[in-house]
Amino acid sequence: MPLHTTLLAIALAASHTPSSPTPPPDADWWPRHLPSRVVTPLEETPAQLDARMAWWREARFGMFIHWGLYSIPGGYWEGRRTGGAEWILNSVKIHPDDYMPLQSQFDPVDFDAREWAMIANNAGMRYLVVTSKHHDGFCLWPSAFTDFDVEGTPFARDILGELAEACRNEGVVPCLYHSIMDWTHPDYLPRRAWDDRPGGDHDRYVEHLHRQLEELIERYGPGVLWFDGEWEGTWTHDDGQRTYDLVRRIDPRIIVNNRVDTGRTGMAGLTRSGGYRGDFGTPEQEIPTTGLPEGVDWETCMTMNRSWGYQSFDLAYKTTSDLVRKLVDIASKGGNFLLNVGPDERGRFPAEAKERLAGVGRWMSFNDDSIHGTRASPFSTLEWGRCTRASLPGGGERLYLHVFDRPEDGVIRLPGLLTRPMHEAAYLLAAPGAGRLAVERDGADLAIELPADAMVDPIDTVVILDLVAPALVVDGPRITVDSGIFIEPFTVTIESPDPTVQLRSTTDGSDPTFDSRIDVDEIEIDRTTTLRTACFFDGVPVGAVVERRFERVMPVASVQPFVIRDGLAWRTFLGGFERVSDFAEAPVEREGVVATVDLSMQPRDENFAVTFTGFIEIPTTGIWTFALDSDDGSTLRIHDSMVVDNDGLHSALEKSGAIALEAGLHPIRVDYFEGTGQDDLILRWSPPGSATFAPIPPERFKR
Ligand code: FHN
């Protein structure tokens, strides 16, 4: 790894020495003197946010470590292989009184913080997130607020302290995972169903959580606080906001993930709109299919095998090649990769994990410049691999072309790249002395010849291409209006990605040619139309043809029910459903009236369904868009026509749909079912001409 990047990483890590900030004497927010609920949010400008996030964005790659008491059973319980790993208390329904004695067995004699930090650093990982406390509530540090901690074990060493110091010595930023959910703390609610211990006080638990967070921040100065376990109904948006604001107040440098609050959209991990806290999204075990909009910070966390916590029998390790290509794929979309290791009960990394990390480290030792400090690709897709990029001094831009599969003709094409390459601009990152590669312009594409023997790394050979300016890639015209319905004629604006690129459009569904008659950037739409637009550079088509379909409709007439009362009627059903239609004939469990669409009537945590019926009062005639966010499936019907279809078994997911409505009352029906795990149902609307969704005022619901 080049010396300069190591020095930078050491500087970064050192900046997180545990220098707990001394509050100004008049700080009215300092939680010591006041209950943590009196915490005012910390104002932050976009420039200040960029400065705070800079080291994390530069890092791109981190190590996740799941380690705790669950590493002792390692997926076995009472002599039986149960699986469950770090979830074993829950999976095997172990009573806390039977689980917590594991504390007396925790003696990881082979734990070596320096080895862990060195392995992370050698793999090219710039930060390390370790579980301070997982859902089982066991604290991996000597906490003043509980006896269920490492101090009460035969090991009795400050594991987090040793790891933080070792990380800093290696130039790796120490970070902490912290679970909100706590299956053993006497105040955490909800209890596990088999946990018959009495009591529990949510507010007292939140105070406890805040005191431990203060303790962790002041002792270890983590660069990131990685929250988890926010999905059970007791943790509220208010709890999330207060906790985020408290953490940022105690140490304004800390970066906090979006699982501190309740805005995460399931395993896809991004944060829904509406003021939810969190500095980055957290896709889990998945990589977003396409790059997310510029400016959205996100990090995919992933296991190397199938388990977060240690399980000796889980040998389904991803190959080194797969791990490198996942890292590259994520970086090419502007994200970070948090790759997990589950150490065993003695504090050892599994041999397979060490082998994979060494392999990734070998690739990174030649190619880490193409990951650290890079930004997302300017191309939407590349058939032969991926691209990352970084700015060059003097205004140029460096493209890192990650060749996974060398094309048969030996030419790697850069579609629609109009920016001029520098002289002798292309060469191998891992073998700069191997000579320059030929670069030619082919219409709107740039073509680079890649001889077979230039593929120096079968996992991913990185070709550098230096450009005289930031890459301008034409992947098609920009049409800001999506396909949809309309009532009154309107104008569609089409933007060319560059003044040198001409537009051509058709409105009869045919393919645009350079001779097509429409070459303007504003087109009047007054009837149902299929608009197809393409870009041309020097008369040659460039990028994809973009199609939009616009359907002219009449607003649906409102209805005049004889009797109008506030609220919606609801009916609940019990059972394991996979689609809304599954409970169409099911027996009604209970029924009632509710002010708005919510789950206040849910009969239990899992395996139930609810149907809401009534009317919605539309204030003005126009195109109304509705968004239905649910875990699991849901549908919205108005006048019996499907407006939003979010059906099926899935984690929190939002879908939307539009309908033309006359002002007045319209019959509405929402069907929803929950399978297992988190449950979630949010219905919002967006008025005509608005681009944002808002909650529907309860007074708009009638029956
Ligand atoms: O329940 C946890 C799980 O044990 C693990 O910690 C993962 C890692 O992100 N998070 C939760 C599952 O989404």
XYZ file of C-alpha atoms and ligand atoms in Angstrom:
716
model
C 0.000 0.000 0.000
C 1.580 3.334 -1.037
C 3.176 5.138 1.864
C 1.097 8.293 1.406
C -2.182 6.465 1.819
C -0.965 4.759 4.966
C 0.181 8.049 6.461
C -3.193 9.578 5.603
C -4.999 6.695 7.242
C -2.846 7.012 10.372
C -3.608 10.727 10.475
C -7.291 9.935 10.129
C -7.216 7.342 12.852
C -5.211 9.537 15.189
C -7.777 12.306 14.773
C -10.138 10.067 16.663
C -8.142 9.838 19.870
C -10.572 9.498 22.787
C -10.386 13.155 23.683
C -13.854 13.539 25.057
C -14.936 17.106 24.348
C -15.160 19.285 27.462
C -18.583 20.951 27.374
C -18.681 24.737 27.625
C -19.790 25.695 31.175
C -23.094 27.030 29.923
C -23.876 24.075 27.666
C -27.582 23.612 28.218
C -27.539 20.342 26.368
C -24.804 18.509 28.219
C -26.635 15.348 29.296
C -24.811 15.032 32.591
C -26.853 17.768 34.177
C -30.085 17.179 32.335
C -32.001 14.091 31.280
C -30.802 13.253 27.791
C -34.241 14.087 26.440
C -33.284 17.786 26.712
C -30.835 17.713 23.821
C -30.984 20.309 21.081
C -29.973 19.162 17.581
C -26.523 20.204 16.426
C -26.780 22.540 13.426
C -24.517 21.522 10.538
C -23.946 23.098 7.117
C -23.458 20.904 4.011
C -19.772 21.880 4.037
C -19.457 20.802 7.685
C -21.182 17.508 6.882
C -18.780 16.937 3.975
C -15.831 17.611 6.274
C -17.166 15.181 8.891
C -17.871 12.462 6.320
C -14.618 12.974 4.368
C -12.506 10.248 6.006
C -15.389 7.732 5.803
C -16.063 8.460 2.130
C -12.356 8.201 1.396
C -12.121 4.876 3.268
C -14.617 2.918 1.107
C -13.726 -0.355 2.905
C -14.101 -1.444 6.529
C -14.123 -4.538 8.744
C -17.237 -5.563 10.670
C -16.707 -7.793 13.725
C -19.491 -9.684 15.497
C -18.088 -11.077 18.731
C -19.603 -11.801 22.134
C -20.997 -14.514 24.375
C -22.821 -16.080 21.394
C -19.368 -17.007 20.010
C -19.145 -19.604 22.813
C -22.129 -21.770 21.745
C -21.355 -20.881 18.109
C -24.668 -22.259 16.850
C -24.916 -25.209 19.245
C -27.121 -25.444 22.347
C -27.367 -28.260 24.866
C -25.360 -30.496 22.567
C -27.591 -29.882 19.584
C -26.655 -27.966 16.432
C -29.274 -25.240 16.428
C -27.753 -22.534 14.265
C -28.744 -18.997 15.204
C -25.183 -17.691 15.720
C -25.578 -14.278 17.409
C -29.349 -14.800 17.437
C -29.183 -18.095 19.332
C -30.976 -16.738 22.440
C -33.891 -15.809 20.224
C -33.732 -18.692 17.758
C -33.597 -21.368 20.466
C -35.893 -19.401 22.801
C -33.355 -19.491 25.622
C -34.496 -17.784 28.816
C -32.119 -14.940 29.773
C -31.536 -16.710 33.108
C -30.159 -19.672 31.146
C -28.191 -17.548 28.657
C -26.487 -14.994 30.872
C -24.345 -17.542 32.780
C -22.339 -17.835 29.550
C -20.577 -14.816 31.011
C -18.636 -17.080 33.354
C -17.268 -19.004 30.350
C -16.047 -16.004 28.340
C -12.257 -16.339 28.345
C -10.893 -15.624 24.829
C -7.293 -16.348 25.676
C -6.158 -16.011 22.058
C -7.621 -12.535 21.592
C -4.948 -10.303 20.072
C -6.160 -6.813 19.197
C -2.965 -6.014 17.341
C -3.412 -9.042 15.072
C -7.025 -8.093 14.301
C -6.072 -4.483 13.491
C -3.129 -5.575 11.352
C -5.256 -8.037 9.367
C -7.787 -5.277 8.732
C -5.111 -2.816 7.656
C -3.353 -5.319 5.401
C -6.666 -6.055 3.689
C -6.987 -2.359 2.842
C -9.728 -1.761 5.418
C -9.586 1.782 6.761
C -12.039 1.358 9.662
C -13.195 -1.401 11.991
C -16.723 -1.660 13.468
C -16.923 -4.052 16.421
C -20.017 -5.047 18.408
C -19.818 -3.189 21.723
C -23.159 -4.781 22.620
C -25.283 -7.016 20.390
C -28.952 -7.910 20.896
C -28.086 -10.253 23.785
C -27.075 -7.229 25.867
C -23.568 -8.437 26.785
C -21.133 -5.502 26.922
C -17.668 -6.020 25.508
C -16.257 -3.276 27.714
C -16.211 -2.664 31.512
C -19.368 -0.597 31.870
C -20.314 1.325 34.994
C -23.982 0.723 34.143
C -24.236 -3.038 34.106
C -22.666 -6.186 35.529
C -23.428 -8.059 32.312
C -20.107 -6.989 30.832
C -16.607 -8.227 30.166
C -15.519 -7.243 33.697
C -17.741 -10.031 35.032
C -15.931 -12.679 32.986
C -12.718 -14.644 33.592
C -11.172 -12.476 30.872
C -11.896 -9.115 32.515
C -9.868 -7.063 30.037
C -11.044 -3.923 28.295
C -11.456 -5.507 24.868
C -12.767 -2.342 23.239
C -9.942 -0.310 24.724
C -7.276 -2.718 23.467
C -8.890 -2.834 20.041
C -9.236 0.950 19.777
C -5.563 1.433 20.616
C -4.425 -1.304 18.225
C -6.543 0.172 15.439
C -5.105 3.618 15.918
C -1.591 2.219 15.864
C -2.391 0.610 12.512
C -4.030 3.701 11.050
C -7.462 2.063 11.182
C -10.334 4.122 12.604
C -11.981 2.285 15.543
C -15.797 2.287 15.375
C -18.572 0.708 17.427
C -21.727 -1.238 16.624
C -24.358 -0.824 19.344
C -27.677 -2.656 19.490
C -30.800 -0.789 20.586
C -32.632 -4.081 21.005
C -31.540 -5.819 24.228
C -32.949 -9.211 25.062
C -31.591 -9.348 28.622
C -31.758 -5.824 30.035
C -34.524 -5.685 32.683
C -35.959 -2.478 31.249
C -35.938 -3.338 27.529
C -39.342 -3.932 25.998
C -40.785 -5.947 24.366
C -39.664 -9.019 26.298
C -39.085 -12.201 24.328
C -42.320 -14.196 24.572
C -40.637 -16.865 26.760
C -39.029 -14.299 29.046
C -41.322 -14.193 32.060
C -39.284 -11.674 34.006
C -41.600 -8.904 35.258
C -41.199 -5.157 34.821
C -39.539 -3.154 32.103
C -39.618 0.580 31.520
C -38.858 1.954 28.046
C -37.936 5.473 29.142
C -35.591 4.088 31.791
C -34.037 1.816 29.177
C -33.445 4.767 26.810
C -31.711 6.638 29.638
C -29.550 3.561 30.265
C -28.718 3.347 26.566
C -27.756 7.032 26.540
C -25.528 6.656 29.614
C -23.704 3.740 28.002
C -23.296 5.671 24.752
C -21.734 8.528 26.686
C -19.418 6.036 28.334
C -18.412 4.462 25.016
C -17.792 7.775 23.290
C -15.735 9.192 26.112
C -13.664 6.054 26.620
C -13.037 5.006 23.029
C -13.727 7.979 20.733
C -15.323 5.907 17.936
C -15.292 7.316 14.414
C -18.677 5.717 13.672
C -21.536 4.617 15.896
C -23.274 1.832 14.001
C -26.716 1.336 15.548
C -28.852 -1.731 14.946
C -31.996 -3.385 16.314
C -34.208 -0.340 15.862
C -37.092 -2.207 14.278
C -39.200 -3.290 17.279
C -42.163 -0.968 17.860
C -40.927 0.356 21.230
C -38.112 2.372 19.636
C -39.670 5.535 18.221
C -38.685 8.239 15.753
C -38.414 10.553 18.761
C -36.038 8.132 20.507
C -33.975 7.990 17.336
C -33.778 11.737 16.914
C -32.836 12.314 20.564
C -30.189 9.617 20.494
C -28.636 10.923 17.287
C -28.652 14.482 18.613
C -27.132 13.366 21.921
C -24.306 11.453 20.219
C -23.519 14.361 17.925
C -23.529 16.720 20.874
C -21.134 14.595 22.899
C -18.710 14.307 19.980
C -19.602 16.341 16.859
C -17.082 14.348 14.810
C -18.938 11.043 15.124
C -20.674 9.588 12.071
C -23.931 7.750 12.831
C -25.723 5.241 10.580
C -29.452 5.408 9.792
C -30.405 2.545 12.112
C -30.318 4.998 15.031
C -33.765 6.146 13.892
C -36.811 4.492 12.336
C -36.456 5.687 8.744
C -34.596 2.695 7.287
C -36.421 0.960 4.445
C -35.709 -2.633 5.487
C -32.736 -4.599 4.194
C -32.464 -2.285 1.182
C -31.212 -0.005 3.910
C -31.800 3.490 2.611
C -33.500 6.239 4.584
C -37.016 7.281 3.656
C -37.741 11.003 3.387
C -39.258 12.818 6.347
C -36.446 14.025 8.605
C -35.190 10.671 9.835
C -31.726 10.799 11.382
C -28.662 8.989 10.145
C -25.626 9.953 8.069
C -25.595 6.920 5.792
C -27.866 4.179 4.528
C -27.179 0.551 5.431
C -28.092 -2.022 2.758
C -27.538 -5.431 4.321
C -26.341 -8.504 2.432
C -27.171 -6.732 -0.823
C -25.669 -4.174 -3.183
C -28.028 -1.602 -4.712
C -28.584 -2.574 -8.357
C -27.778 0.854 -9.739
C -25.736 3.694 -8.374
C -27.700 5.851 -5.994
C -28.059 9.563 -6.608
C -24.921 11.605 -5.995
C -24.718 12.766 -2.424
C -26.404 9.740 -0.865
C -23.925 8.063 1.497
C -24.454 4.341 1.935
C -22.561 1.266 3.061
C -23.360 -2.361 2.276
C -22.632 -4.682 5.198
C -22.088 -8.336 4.336
C -20.983 -11.605 5.864
C -18.082 -13.539 4.365
C -19.961 -16.803 4.885
C -23.612 -16.832 5.992
C -23.248 -15.937 9.664
C -22.501 -12.697 11.442
C -21.526 -14.444 14.670
C -19.138 -17.429 14.750
C -20.432 -20.846 13.627
C -17.754 -23.454 12.998
C -19.973 -25.373 10.584
C -20.705 -22.369 8.360
C -18.071 -22.915 5.674
C -19.969 -21.211 2.849
C -17.298 -18.558 2.429
C -17.424 -16.284 -0.601
C -14.341 -16.588 -2.812
C -11.641 -13.924 -2.711
C -12.499 -13.041 -6.304
C -16.164 -12.568 -5.374
C -15.223 -10.374 -2.402
C -12.886 -8.187 -4.485
C -15.497 -7.764 -7.190
C -18.147 -6.898 -4.603
C -15.838 -4.254 -3.173
C -15.257 -2.837 -6.665
C -18.965 -2.982 -7.579
C -19.877 -1.095 -4.398
C -17.147 1.531 -4.857
C -18.208 1.981 -8.508
C -21.655 2.948 -7.191
C -20.245 5.353 -4.603
C -20.761 3.153 -1.546
C -18.686 1.648 1.253
C -18.205 -2.054 1.897
C -18.330 -3.296 5.523
C -17.180 -6.904 5.420
C -17.794 -9.064 8.481
C -15.643 -11.467 10.489
C -17.073 -13.602 13.316
C -14.227 -14.533 15.713
C -14.557 -17.737 17.740
C -14.854 -18.128 21.511
C -11.055 -17.998 21.936
C -10.792 -14.691 20.052
C -9.460 -16.190 16.822
C -10.477 -15.192 13.307
C -11.586 -18.314 11.410
C -8.805 -19.538 9.122
C -11.040 -19.172 6.078
C -11.700 -15.525 6.930
C -8.006 -14.816 7.345
C -7.280 -16.481 4.010
C -9.926 -14.439 2.197
C -8.748 -11.173 3.790
C -5.155 -11.935 2.819
C -6.322 -12.503 -0.749
C -8.242 -9.238 -0.834
C -5.183 -7.572 0.676
C -2.960 -8.888 -2.103
C -5.245 -7.328 -4.712
C -5.507 -4.104 -2.720
C -1.732 -3.875 -2.296
C -1.472 -3.237 -6.059
C -4.808 -1.525 -6.661
C -5.985 0.295 -3.530
C -5.748 3.684 -5.282
C -8.674 2.520 -7.431
C -10.809 2.117 -4.287
C -9.727 4.528 -1.539
C -10.758 8.114 -2.203
C -12.671 7.291 -5.372
C -16.157 8.317 -6.451
C -18.932 6.581 -8.381
C -18.614 5.666 -12.031
C -19.828 8.136 -14.695
C -21.186 5.154 -16.695
C -24.482 3.465 -15.907
C -23.240 0.017 -17.000
C -20.062 -1.462 -18.526
C -20.232 -4.954 -20.027
C -16.628 -5.859 -19.200
C -16.415 -4.583 -15.600
C -16.738 -1.459 -13.481
C -15.292 2.043 -13.204
C -14.272 4.244 -10.300
C -12.799 7.709 -10.579
C -10.804 10.406 -8.806
C -9.950 14.032 -9.514
C -6.477 14.916 -10.768
C -4.554 18.089 -9.931
C -5.110 20.732 -12.617
C -8.753 19.793 -13.248
C -8.277 16.468 -15.005
C -9.925 13.231 -13.941
C -8.548 9.715 -13.557
C -10.770 6.775 -14.486
C -9.952 3.395 -12.965
C -11.301 0.828 -15.423
C -11.826 -2.467 -13.579
C -11.681 -5.187 -16.221
C -13.347 -8.345 -14.903
C -13.876 -9.988 -18.300
C -11.632 -8.986 -21.240
C -13.871 -8.605 -24.352
C -13.241 -11.167 -27.124
C -12.003 -8.468 -29.515
C -9.601 -7.225 -26.835
C -11.156 -3.749 -26.868
C -12.704 -2.145 -23.794
C -15.279 0.422 -24.867
C -16.284 3.498 -22.913
C -19.736 4.312 -24.326
C -20.572 7.981 -24.839
C -17.377 9.273 -23.209
C -16.887 12.609 -24.967
C -14.068 13.983 -22.802
C -10.641 13.993 -24.406
C -7.999 11.676 -22.927
C -4.590 13.039 -22.069
C -1.604 12.088 -24.229
C -0.555 8.455 -23.679
C -3.255 8.316 -21.067
C -3.888 4.603 -20.625
C -1.797 2.096 -18.679
C -2.063 -0.673 -16.083
C -2.338 0.480 -12.464
C -0.528 -2.613 -11.198
C 2.183 -2.496 -13.898
C 2.763 1.102 -15.026
C 6.095 0.091 -16.511
C 4.434 -2.373 -18.889
C 3.867 0.390 -21.407
C 0.988 2.496 -22.667
C -2.239 1.160 -24.120
C -3.644 2.433 -27.441
C -6.687 4.711 -27.068
C -8.895 5.609 -30.046
C -12.093 7.556 -30.531
C -14.807 5.528 -32.210
C -17.728 7.896 -32.800
C -19.011 8.841 -29.372
C -17.119 6.007 -27.696
C -13.535 5.732 -26.549
C -11.886 2.386 -27.304
C -8.809 1.015 -25.511
C -6.893 -1.952 -26.845
C -6.138 -4.432 -24.093
C -3.732 -7.176 -25.202
C -4.353 -10.583 -23.614
C -1.080 -10.435 -21.705
C -2.167 -7.122 -20.180
C -4.694 -8.981 -18.030
C -2.247 -9.131 -15.125
C -4.929 -10.036 -12.573
C -7.740 -12.439 -13.495
C -9.867 -11.174 -10.615
C -9.762 -7.544 -11.772
C -7.124 -5.865 -13.925
C -7.260 -2.096 -13.436
C -6.534 0.187 -16.402
C -5.889 3.848 -15.684
C -7.261 6.420 -18.153
C -6.444 10.069 -17.497
C -8.797 12.684 -18.956
C -8.188 16.392 -19.506
C -11.377 17.234 -17.605
C -14.081 15.506 -15.560
C -15.674 12.737 -17.602
C -18.638 13.810 -19.721
C -20.606 10.681 -20.559
C -23.652 10.784 -22.771
C -25.860 7.892 -21.773
C -28.986 9.428 -23.171
C -31.180 12.531 -23.006
C -32.461 13.767 -19.653
C -36.261 13.820 -19.508
C -37.235 15.059 -16.058
C -40.867 13.934 -16.329
C -41.635 10.255 -15.740
C -44.231 8.362 -17.725
C -47.693 8.898 -16.359
C -51.192 10.249 -16.727
C -52.315 13.819 -17.295
C -55.535 15.806 -17.455
C -54.524 19.094 -19.107
C -51.949 19.542 -21.942
C -48.425 20.161 -20.676
C -44.864 20.679 -21.935
C -42.114 18.098 -21.593
C -38.587 19.480 -21.301
C -35.776 17.366 -22.701
C -32.183 18.241 -21.850
C -29.127 17.352 -23.847
C -26.189 16.239 -21.673
C -23.878 18.551 -23.630
C -24.095 21.424 -26.171
C -22.193 19.236 -28.674
C -24.935 16.595 -28.524
C -28.099 16.969 -30.630
C -31.556 15.630 -29.663
C -34.030 13.860 -31.954
C -37.506 12.694 -30.879
C -40.609 10.969 -32.246
C -44.109 10.924 -30.766
C -45.499 7.934 -32.664
C -43.420 5.297 -30.861
C -40.910 4.874 -33.711
C -37.121 4.977 -33.260
C -35.688 8.521 -33.612
C -33.154 8.997 -36.413
C -30.925 11.967 -37.115
C -33.508 12.970 -39.734
C -36.442 12.769 -37.300
C -38.458 15.948 -37.477
C -38.436 16.847 -33.782
C -35.108 18.302 -32.638
C -36.334 20.723 -30.004
C -35.947 20.480 -26.261
C -39.577 21.341 -25.390
C -42.469 19.266 -26.695
C -46.191 20.011 -26.134
C -48.145 16.946 -25.066
C -51.922 17.305 -25.551
C -52.987 13.698 -26.231
C -51.942 10.198 -25.261
C -48.365 10.005 -26.568
C -45.369 7.691 -26.669
C -42.321 9.980 -26.713
C -38.968 8.495 -27.762
C -35.823 10.607 -27.679
C -32.170 9.899 -28.609
C -28.894 11.829 -28.599
C -26.659 12.267 -31.637
C -23.005 13.275 -31.739
C -21.676 14.231 -35.179
C -24.810 12.582 -36.587
C -24.063 9.294 -34.765
C -26.563 7.974 -32.163
C -25.099 8.098 -28.656
C -26.423 6.383 -25.552
C -29.792 4.790 -25.059
C -33.131 5.828 -26.566
C -35.295 7.144 -23.724
C -39.032 6.436 -23.848
C -41.827 8.064 -21.934
C -45.538 7.252 -22.250
C -48.142 9.875 -21.355
C -51.837 8.985 -21.127
C -54.516 11.683 -21.191
C -57.341 10.867 -18.738
C -60.495 12.374 -17.246
C -60.634 12.801 -13.431
C -62.744 10.131 -11.751
C -66.023 11.577 -10.449
C -66.496 11.789 -6.677
C -69.348 10.054 -4.838
C -72.055 11.356 -2.449
C -72.609 8.796 0.336
C -75.837 9.306 2.297
C -74.145 9.174 5.701
C -70.640 10.452 6.357
C -68.749 9.708 9.579
C -65.112 10.253 10.509
C -62.580 7.469 10.324
C -62.112 4.253 8.388
C -63.604 0.841 9.080
C -61.050 -1.932 9.680
C -61.197 -5.696 9.830
C -58.390 -7.973 11.002
C -57.576 -11.524 9.981
C -55.226 -14.108 11.509
C -52.950 -16.379 9.493
C -49.752 -16.693 7.487
C -50.388 -14.914 4.207
C -48.160 -14.361 1.204
C -50.426 -12.162 -0.864
C -53.336 -9.833 -0.184
C -55.668 -12.191 -2.016
C -54.842 -14.919 0.533
C -57.144 -13.371 3.133
C -59.956 -12.283 0.810
C -62.144 -15.124 2.099
C -60.556 -15.468 5.546
C -62.845 -15.199 8.614
C -62.831 -11.758 10.235
C -61.048 -11.813 13.588
C -62.195 -8.397 14.825
C -63.421 -5.136 13.376
C -63.636 -1.507 14.370
C -63.054 2.121 13.378
C -59.755 3.975 13.224
C -58.917 7.618 12.525
C -56.234 6.878 9.954
C -54.309 4.059 8.282
C -52.075 2.647 11.020
C -51.468 -0.613 12.868
C -52.934 0.419 16.225
C -55.385 -2.471 15.954
C -52.862 -5.162 15.074
C -53.861 -8.347 16.927
C -50.270 -9.649 17.328
C -46.700 -9.130 16.065
C -46.774 -11.593 13.201
C -49.046 -13.470 10.792
C -52.018 -11.148 10.586
C -53.788 -8.961 8.011
C -55.865 -5.802 8.097
C -58.353 -4.311 5.586
C -59.308 -0.634 5.788
C -62.385 0.657 3.919
C -64.104 4.023 3.669
C -63.684 7.225 1.699
C -60.893 9.700 1.157
C -61.750 13.353 0.761
C -59.782 14.904 -2.137
C -59.392 18.682 -1.744
C -58.767 19.620 -5.387
C -59.247 17.995 -8.775
C -56.031 16.717 -10.306
C -53.482 13.929 -10.451
C -52.978 12.598 -6.916
C -50.025 10.321 -6.178
C -50.095 7.902 -3.246
C -47.154 6.151 -1.582
C -47.624 2.937 0.368
C -44.675 1.852 2.528
C -45.130 -1.563 4.078
C -43.474 -4.679 5.502
C -44.898 -7.068 4.315
C -47.441 -6.710 1.479
C -50.054 -4.022 0.871
C -52.317 -2.597 -1.825
C -54.283 0.620 -2.253
C -57.487 0.676 -4.290
C -59.580 3.751 -5.085
C -62.917 3.149 -6.796
C -61.795 -0.478 -6.853
C -58.966 0.293 -9.290
C -55.453 -0.652 -8.134
C -53.510 2.557 -7.428
C -50.547 1.116 -5.497
C -49.564 -2.537 -5.701
C -46.993 -3.266 -2.978
C -48.128 -6.854 -2.529
C -46.028 -9.878 -1.580
C -43.630 -10.920 1.160
C -40.914 -8.274 1.511
C -39.065 -6.081 3.981
C -39.974 -2.402 4.333
C -40.585 -1.180 0.788
C -42.336 1.889 -0.583
C -44.233 1.954 -3.871
C -46.346 4.695 -5.356
C -49.039 5.224 -7.972
C -51.137 8.060 -9.419
C -54.814 8.565 -10.203
C -56.828 11.488 -11.621
C -59.537 12.440 -9.109
C -62.250 15.043 -8.961
C -62.450 17.044 -5.717
C -64.745 15.250 -3.227
C -65.148 11.812 -1.647
C -63.784 8.647 -3.258
C -64.097 5.071 -2.002
C -60.745 3.755 -0.726
C -59.534 0.334 0.373
C -56.159 -0.569 1.869
C -55.222 -4.215 2.304
C -52.154 -5.147 4.357
C -50.581 -8.286 5.778
C -47.555 -8.987 8.005
C -45.661 -12.254 7.842
C -42.789 -12.420 10.334
C -40.220 -9.897 11.605
C -40.693 -6.145 11.354
C -44.119 -4.751 10.550
C -44.655 -1.436 8.873
C -47.559 0.393 7.157
C -47.411 4.033 6.088
C -49.779 5.659 3.545
C -48.897 9.137 2.269
C -50.035 11.334 -0.604
C -48.640 13.965 -2.922
C -51.030 16.647 -4.256
C -51.116 17.689 -7.948
C -47.859 19.370 -8.956
C -46.026 18.430 -5.759
C -42.860 16.343 -5.745
C -43.023 15.323 -2.098
C -45.176 12.973 -0.061
C -46.862 13.977 3.190
C -48.983 12.179 5.774
C -52.727 12.289 4.986
C -54.603 14.371 7.592
C -56.943 11.991 9.517
C -59.891 14.319 8.871
C -59.654 13.324 5.199
C -60.718 9.775 5.998
C -64.476 9.127 6.145
C -66.793 6.110 6.168
O -30.040 -8.760 13.839
C -28.836 -8.165 13.361
C -27.841 -9.211 12.971
O -27.548 -10.047 14.066
C -26.569 -8.513 12.484
O -26.019 -7.744 13.541
C -26.924 -7.622 11.296
C -25.692 -6.884 10.830
O -26.079 -5.723 10.193
N -27.942 -6.651 11.706
C -29.163 -7.234 12.201
C -29.952 -7.912 11.123
O -30.356 -6.945 10.171
